[in-house]
DNA sequence: ATATATGCAAAGCTTTTGCATCGAA
DNA sequence: TTCGATGCAAAAGCTTTGCATATAT
């Protein structure tokens, strides 16, 4: 499935919800919308706060945010990662695939993509007769600024 | 720094503690020992429980485990990662590195290592001026058996 | 009409912190 | 002897859950 824009992701959410016999709610759409348009990875509370700012008329509760995040991750529309001292953070899967360089000192995240690595991952999967659905890769270390400030 | 065995890692801990003008305690050594000998990634509570089993005479508190884990991660003897629904887990940096192919259907895990990927990771880190301390990569998918039983 | 989803508040976990005491150097 | 480290318990954070109500279908 290739999703080129936000509407398409929202449509995908509708399709999944319908297929599962669940109900389509504005809250789930809002949570997804926030993540689709986020510049960076967001914690559950970040999402909650952004909703209060961007959709002040929505009286969403933090519990609903958590439930929506869990649901969206389960159906593969978003992904969570957590590192260092910071808690779990989420990002939309609609963003083009990339891996992460994470500074364990200041928390900075640099996204990158390497075609050769992607190809090799496929090859390894094939060799082991796995059918890959997703993958994640993180390089942990210290960014330039943090190395200097030591 | 290359560490080929456990004693060497413990020595490294002693060196670091001394260099920082801190005090060497059995508790920090025990926490490190647990992680060095762990078969898998452990949560703070896992570590605490294993200590109670392996060193029943040690009256360590959970707060000390957290403090030791934070310290050991800070000085780069261990690494924490967290993904998906699981919480934060720790592993010793002395263990030989490998990546994972994970079957999301039956849970089977295949470990692998690809030199070319490792090299490229280094190159990417260097390009971004990061000093890598560790990394993790997971390929999620369906193994052969689970594909067939569908 | 029916069953899922929500909001709220309470409950449950996980992790951190204050403080008196202990112990390594 | 000194000052960092520990254990305990309390506090603080973060996430989940129970329940009555609201709402999508």
Short mmCIF file of C-alpha atoms (C1' of nucleotides) in Angstrom, two decimals:
data_model
loop_
_atom_site.label_atom_id
_atom_site.label_comp_id
_atom_site.label_asym_id
_atom_site.label_seq_id
_atom_site.Cartn_x
_atom_site.Cartn_y
_atom_site.Cartn_z
CA UNK A 1 0.00 0.00 0.00
CA UNK A 2 1.41 3.36 -0.97
CA UNK A 3 -0.01 6.45 0.62
CA UNK A 4 0.91 9.66 -1.05
CA UNK A 5 -1.16 12.13 0.93
CA UNK A 6 -3.07 12.64 4.09
CA UNK A 7 -6.55 12.12 2.72
CA UNK A 8 -5.46 8.73 1.55
CA UNK A 9 -4.38 7.77 5.04
CA UNK A 10 -7.68 8.95 6.47
CA UNK A 11 -9.47 6.84 3.84
CA UNK A 12 -7.35 3.89 4.86
CA UNK A 13 -8.39 4.42 8.47
CA UNK A 14 -12.05 4.46 7.43
CA UNK A 15 -11.59 1.28 5.45
CA UNK A 16 -9.90 -0.51 8.35
CA UNK A 17 -12.51 0.59 10.85
CA UNK A 18 -15.33 -0.54 8.58
CA UNK A 19 -13.68 -3.84 7.79
CA UNK A 20 -13.31 -4.54 11.49
CA UNK A 21 -16.92 -3.69 12.18
CA UNK A 22 -15.88 -0.84 14.43
CA UNK A 23 -17.09 2.72 14.52
CA UNK A 24 -15.52 5.68 12.87
CA UNK A 25 -14.99 8.51 15.30
CA UNK A 26 -13.70 12.00 14.98
CA UNK A 27 -11.30 11.42 17.85
CA UNK A 28 -9.35 8.70 16.08
CA UNK A 29 -9.20 10.82 12.97
CA UNK A 30 -7.94 13.80 14.93
CA UNK A 31 -5.19 11.80 16.57
CA UNK A 32 -4.09 10.45 13.21
CA UNK A 33 -4.28 13.92 11.69
CA UNK A 34 -2.03 15.35 14.38
CA UNK A 35 0.56 12.66 13.74
CA UNK A 36 0.38 12.97 9.97
CA UNK A 37 1.13 16.66 10.24
CA UNK A 38 3.67 16.45 13.03
CA UNK A 39 7.15 17.69 12.34
CA UNK A 40 8.61 15.37 14.92
CA UNK A 41 7.86 12.38 17.06
CA UNK A 42 5.15 13.04 19.63
CA UNK A 43 4.42 11.54 23.01
CA UNK A 44 0.86 10.74 23.98
CA UNK A 45 0.75 13.93 25.98
CA UNK A 46 2.19 15.93 23.08
CA UNK A 47 -0.63 14.64 20.91
CA UNK A 48 -3.14 15.53 23.61
CA UNK A 49 -1.80 19.05 23.92
CA UNK A 50 -1.71 19.63 20.20
CA UNK A 51 -5.30 18.51 19.93
CA UNK A 52 -6.32 20.99 22.59
CA UNK A 53 -4.62 23.71 20.57
CA UNK A 54 -5.61 22.70 17.07
CA UNK A 55 -9.11 21.46 17.87
CA UNK A 56 -10.10 23.46 20.94
CA UNK A 57 -13.74 22.55 20.43
CA UNK A 58 -12.88 18.88 20.78
CA UNK A 59 -13.30 17.81 24.37
CA UNK A 60 -11.08 14.80 23.97
CA UNK A 61 -9.75 13.03 27.07
CA UNK A 62 -6.23 11.75 27.53
CA UNK A 63 -7.58 8.21 27.88
CA UNK A 64 -9.06 8.44 24.41
CA UNK A 65 -5.75 9.62 23.06
CA UNK A 66 -4.05 6.57 24.54
CA UNK A 67 -6.76 4.30 23.18
CA UNK A 68 -6.53 5.86 19.74
CA UNK A 69 -2.75 5.59 19.69
CA UNK A 70 -2.94 1.94 20.67
CA UNK A 71 -5.49 1.27 17.97
CA UNK A 72 -3.63 3.13 15.26
CA UNK A 73 -0.42 1.34 16.09
CA UNK A 74 -2.17 -2.00 16.08
CA UNK A 75 -3.51 -1.43 12.57
CA UNK A 76 -0.15 -0.16 11.45
CA UNK A 77 -1.00 3.42 10.65
CA UNK A 78 1.44 4.75 13.19
CA UNK A 79 4.59 3.45 14.90
CA UNK A 80 5.97 4.07 18.34
CA UNK A 81 9.54 4.26 19.44
CA UNK A 82 11.16 5.09 22.75
CA UNK A 83 14.71 5.83 23.66
CA UNK A 84 16.98 7.12 26.37
CA UNK A 85 15.30 8.91 29.19
CA UNK A 86 12.40 10.14 27.11
CA UNK A 87 9.23 8.13 27.00
CA UNK A 88 7.41 6.50 24.13
CA UNK A 89 6.81 8.60 21.05
CA UNK A 90 4.71 8.11 17.97
CA UNK A 91 4.94 8.94 14.30
CA UNK A 92 2.69 8.40 11.32
CA UNK A 93 3.58 5.57 8.97
CA UNK A 94 2.44 7.73 6.08
CA UNK A 95 5.71 9.55 6.27
CA UNK A 96 8.02 7.96 3.78
CA UNK A 97 10.02 5.18 5.33
CA UNK A 98 13.20 6.08 7.06
CA UNK A 99 15.45 4.93 9.85
CA UNK A 100 16.68 6.88 12.84
CA UNK A 101 19.89 8.23 14.23
CA UNK A 102 19.19 9.04 17.86
CA UNK A 103 21.33 11.11 20.19
CA UNK A 104 21.06 9.49 23.59
CA UNK A 105 22.33 12.63 25.22
CA UNK A 106 20.00 15.35 23.95
CA UNK A 107 17.33 13.25 22.26
CA UNK A 108 17.85 14.70 18.80
CA UNK A 109 16.61 12.44 16.01
CA UNK A 110 17.98 12.48 12.48
CA UNK A 111 16.07 10.51 9.89
CA UNK A 112 17.84 8.79 7.04
CA UNK A 113 17.35 6.25 4.33
CA UNK A 114 19.91 4.04 2.66
CA UNK A 115 18.80 2.12 -0.40
CA UNK A 116 21.52 -0.45 -0.13
CA UNK A 117 20.53 -1.28 3.44
CA UNK A 118 16.90 -1.56 2.37
CA UNK A 119 17.89 -3.96 -0.41
CA UNK A 120 19.98 -6.06 1.90
CA UNK A 121 17.18 -6.30 4.40
CA UNK A 122 14.95 -7.70 1.68
CA UNK A 123 17.61 -10.17 0.68
CA UNK A 124 18.12 -11.38 4.23
CA UNK A 125 14.39 -11.82 4.64
CA UNK A 126 14.16 -13.79 1.46
CA UNK A 127 17.07 -16.00 2.42
CA UNK A 128 15.27 -16.83 5.66
CA UNK A 129 11.95 -17.27 3.87
CA UNK A 130 10.35 -14.43 5.77
CA UNK A 131 7.74 -12.18 4.24
CA UNK A 132 8.54 -8.74 5.62
CA UNK A 133 5.75 -6.41 6.65
CA UNK A 134 7.80 -3.68 8.28
CA UNK A 135 11.09 -2.97 9.88
CA UNK A 136 12.78 -0.45 12.07
CA UNK A 137 16.34 0.49 12.63
CA UNK A 138 17.89 2.85 15.12
CA UNK A 139 21.45 3.97 15.53
CA UNK A 140 22.09 5.28 19.03
CA UNK A 141 24.95 7.56 19.81
CA UNK A 142 26.04 11.07 20.52
CA UNK A 143 25.50 13.94 18.12
CA UNK A 144 28.20 16.45 17.32
CA UNK A 145 26.97 19.11 19.73
CA UNK A 146 26.80 16.70 22.62
CA UNK A 147 30.28 15.33 21.90
CA UNK A 148 31.69 18.85 22.04
CA UNK A 149 29.97 19.87 25.24
CA UNK A 150 31.68 17.13 27.19
CA UNK B 1 37.51 -0.34 23.46
CA UNK B 2 37.15 -4.02 22.85
CA UNK B 3 35.81 -6.19 25.61
CA UNK B 4 36.19 -9.87 25.14
CA UNK B 5 34.95 -11.16 28.45
CA UNK B 6 33.00 -10.26 31.53
CA UNK B 7 35.90 -9.58 33.83
CA UNK B 8 37.09 -7.04 31.37
CA UNK B 9 33.79 -5.21 31.51
CA UNK B 10 33.85 -5.20 35.28
CA UNK B 11 37.37 -3.79 35.15
CA UNK B 12 36.14 -1.12 32.81
CA UNK B 13 33.43 -0.22 35.30
CA UNK B 14 36.02 0.08 38.06
CA UNK B 15 38.17 2.27 35.89
CA UNK B 16 35.29 4.58 35.03
CA UNK B 17 34.13 4.88 38.61
CA UNK B 18 37.62 5.70 39.81
CA UNK B 19 38.22 8.16 37.03
CA UNK B 20 35.04 9.99 37.94
CA UNK B 21 35.97 10.09 41.60
CA UNK B 22 32.93 8.02 42.49
CA UNK B 23 32.67 4.99 44.69
CA UNK B 24 32.73 1.41 43.61
CA UNK B 25 29.77 -0.50 44.96
CA UNK B 26 28.69 -4.08 44.78
CA UNK B 27 25.24 -3.04 43.64
CA UNK B 28 26.41 -1.48 40.42
CA UNK B 29 28.58 -4.49 39.74
CA UNK B 30 25.66 -6.85 40.34
CA UNK B 31 23.40 -4.96 37.96
CA UNK B 32 26.07 -5.02 35.29
CA UNK B 33 26.73 -8.71 35.93
CA UNK B 34 23.07 -9.54 35.46
CA UNK B 35 22.99 -7.76 32.13
CA UNK B 36 26.25 -9.26 30.92
CA UNK B 37 24.88 -12.73 31.52
CA UNK B 38 21.35 -12.08 30.33
CA UNK B 39 20.05 -14.10 27.41
CA UNK B 40 17.69 -11.34 26.41
CA UNK B 41 16.85 -7.72 26.99
CA UNK B 42 15.74 -7.00 30.54
CA UNK B 43 13.48 -4.36 32.03
CA UNK B 44 14.45 -2.63 35.26
CA UNK B 45 12.11 -4.91 37.12
CA UNK B 46 13.52 -7.99 35.36
CA UNK B 47 16.95 -6.98 36.57
CA UNK B 48 15.63 -6.44 40.09
CA UNK B 49 13.98 -9.85 40.15
CA UNK B 50 17.01 -11.63 38.79
CA UNK B 51 19.15 -10.02 41.45
CA UNK B 52 16.80 -11.26 44.13
CA UNK B 53 17.18 -14.77 42.71
CA UNK B 54 20.88 -14.79 41.89
CA UNK B 55 22.05 -12.73 44.85
CA UNK B 56 19.44 -13.40 47.54
CA UNK B 57 21.79 -12.06 50.20
CA UNK B 58 21.88 -8.69 48.48
CA UNK B 59 19.23 -6.45 49.93
CA UNK B 60 19.17 -4.18 46.91
CA UNK B 61 16.30 -1.75 46.43
CA UNK B 62 14.52 -1.06 43.17
CA UNK B 63 15.59 2.58 43.38
CA UNK B 64 19.21 1.48 43.36
CA UNK B 65 18.56 -0.67 40.30
CA UNK B 66 17.16 2.34 38.48
CA UNK B 67 20.07 4.48 39.60
CA UNK B 68 22.59 1.84 38.53
CA UNK B 69 20.92 1.37 35.16
CA UNK B 70 20.95 5.11 34.56
CA UNK B 71 24.59 5.31 35.53
CA UNK B 72 25.66 2.33 33.43
CA UNK B 73 23.83 3.66 30.42
CA UNK B 74 25.36 7.07 30.90
CA UNK B 75 28.87 5.64 30.86
CA UNK B 76 27.98 3.45 27.91
CA UNK B 77 28.34 0.02 29.41
CA UNK B 78 24.73 -0.81 28.71
CA UNK B 79 22.08 0.39 26.28
CA UNK B 80 18.36 0.75 26.61
CA UNK B 81 15.81 0.35 23.88
CA UNK B 82 12.06 0.20 23.78
CA UNK B 83 9.70 -0.57 20.94
CA UNK B 84 6.07 -1.31 20.33
CA UNK B 85 4.10 -2.22 23.38
CA UNK B 86 7.05 -3.33 25.45
CA UNK B 87 8.62 -0.98 27.92
CA UNK B 88 12.20 0.07 28.18
CA UNK B 89 14.72 -2.76 28.25
CA UNK B 90 18.44 -2.93 28.79
CA UNK B 91 21.27 -4.98 27.41
CA UNK B 92 24.99 -5.07 28.00
CA UNK B 93 27.11 -3.46 25.35
CA UNK B 94 29.61 -6.29 25.77
CA UNK B 95 27.37 -8.83 24.08
CA UNK B 96 28.18 -9.56 20.46
CA UNK B 97 25.98 -7.60 18.17
CA UNK B 98 23.25 -9.00 15.95
CA UNK B 99 19.95 -7.95 14.40
CA UNK B 100 16.57 -9.67 14.45
CA UNK B 101 14.05 -11.13 12.05
CA UNK B 102 10.81 -11.43 13.99
CA UNK B 103 7.75 -13.43 12.96
CA UNK B 104 4.74 -11.43 14.12
CA UNK B 105 2.57 -14.50 13.85
CA UNK B 106 4.38 -17.15 15.91
CA UNK B 107 7.00 -14.98 17.59
CA UNK B 108 9.96 -16.82 16.16
CA UNK B 109 13.14 -14.78 16.21
CA UNK B 110 16.03 -15.33 13.82
CA UNK B 111 19.24 -13.50 14.57
CA UNK B 112 21.45 -12.33 11.76
CA UNK B 113 24.36 -10.08 10.99
CA UNK B 114 25.22 -8.43 7.71
CA UNK B 115 28.61 -6.82 7.43
CA UNK B 116 27.66 -4.56 4.60
CA UNK B 117 24.74 -3.14 6.58
CA UNK B 118 27.02 -2.64 9.57
CA UNK B 119 29.51 -0.79 7.41
CA UNK B 120 26.84 1.41 5.93
CA UNK B 121 25.48 2.26 9.34
CA UNK B 122 28.91 3.46 10.36
CA UNK B 123 29.19 5.51 7.23
CA UNK B 124 25.81 7.14 7.79
CA UNK B 125 26.70 7.95 11.37
CA UNK B 126 29.96 9.51 10.30
CA UNK B 127 28.24 11.56 7.62
CA UNK B 128 25.93 12.97 10.29
CA UNK B 129 28.76 13.47 12.75
CA UNK B 130 27.28 11.04 15.23
CA UNK B 131 29.42 8.86 17.41
CA UNK B 132 27.54 5.56 17.50
CA UNK B 133 27.36 3.63 20.72
CA UNK B 134 24.89 0.97 19.66
CA UNK B 135 22.14 0.22 17.26
CA UNK B 136 19.23 -2.08 16.79
CA UNK B 137 17.36 -3.32 13.78
CA UNK B 138 14.28 -5.45 13.54
CA UNK B 139 12.60 -6.88 10.46
CA UNK B 140 9.00 -7.80 11.19
CA UNK B 141 7.13 -10.25 9.03
CA UNK B 142 5.83 -13.76 8.65
CA UNK B 143 8.02 -16.82 8.69
CA UNK B 144 7.68 -19.64 6.20
CA UNK B 145 5.63 -21.92 8.44
CA UNK B 146 3.15 -19.19 9.26
CA UNK B 147 2.77 -18.21 5.61
CA UNK B 148 1.89 -21.78 4.72
CA UNK B 149 -0.59 -22.33 7.53
CA UNK B 150 -2.74 -19.48 6.32
"C1'" DA C 1 -31.72 -0.43 18.73
"C1'" DT C 2 -27.29 -1.97 19.65
"C1'" DA C 3 -22.77 -2.26 20.69
"C1'" DT C 4 -18.63 0.44 20.33
"C1'" DA C 5 -16.29 4.70 21.79
"C1'" DT C 6 -15.84 8.40 24.85
"C1'" DG C 7 -14.87 11.34 29.07
"C1'" DC C 8 -13.98 11.35 33.60
"C1'" DA C 9 -11.96 9.90 37.62
"C1'" DA C 10 -9.94 6.35 40.04
"C1'" DA C 11 -6.72 2.72 40.02
"C1'" DG C 12 -2.30 0.65 38.61
"C1'" DC C 13 2.17 0.72 37.13
"C1'" DT C 14 6.74 2.57 36.60
"C1'" DT C 15 10.27 5.67 37.84
"C1'" DT C 16 12.17 9.33 40.68
"C1'" DT C 17 13.19 11.73 44.93
"C1'" DG C 18 13.90 13.05 50.01
"C1'" DC C 19 16.16 11.62 53.82
"C1'" DA C 20 18.55 9.14 57.34
"C1'" DT C 21 22.06 5.76 57.31
"C1'" DC C 22 25.86 3.20 55.43
"C1'" DG C 23 30.26 2.45 53.56
"C1'" DA C 24 34.23 3.10 50.13
"C1'" DA C 25 38.35 5.75 49.79
"C1'" DT D 1 36.43 11.46 58.22
"C1'" DT D 2 34.09 12.62 54.22
"C1'" DC D 3 30.92 12.53 50.72
"C1'" DG D 4 28.83 9.54 47.42
"C1'" DA D 5 25.62 5.47 47.46
"C1'" DT D 6 21.99 2.90 49.40
"C1'" DG D 7 17.34 1.41 51.16
"C1'" DC D 8 13.06 2.71 52.26
"C1'" DA D 9 8.94 4.95 51.63
"C1'" DA D 10 6.63 8.62 49.77
"C1'" DA D 11 5.88 11.27 45.69
"C1'" DA D 12 5.50 12.01 40.96
"C1'" DG D 13 4.58 10.42 36.27
"C1'" DC D 14 2.58 7.82 32.97
"C1'" DT D 15 -0.94 4.55 31.27
"C1'" DT D 16 -4.93 1.73 31.86
"C1'" DT D 17 -9.53 0.66 33.46
"C1'" DG D 18 -14.49 0.88 35.29
"C1'" DC D 19 -18.56 2.98 34.48
"C1'" DA D 20 -22.23 5.88 32.94
"C1'" DT D 21 -23.18 8.41 28.85
"C1'" DA D 22 -22.87 9.49 24.05
"C1'" DT D 23 -22.79 8.19 19.36
"C1'" DA D 24 -21.89 5.66 14.85
"C1'" DT D 25 -24.20 2.37 12.14
#
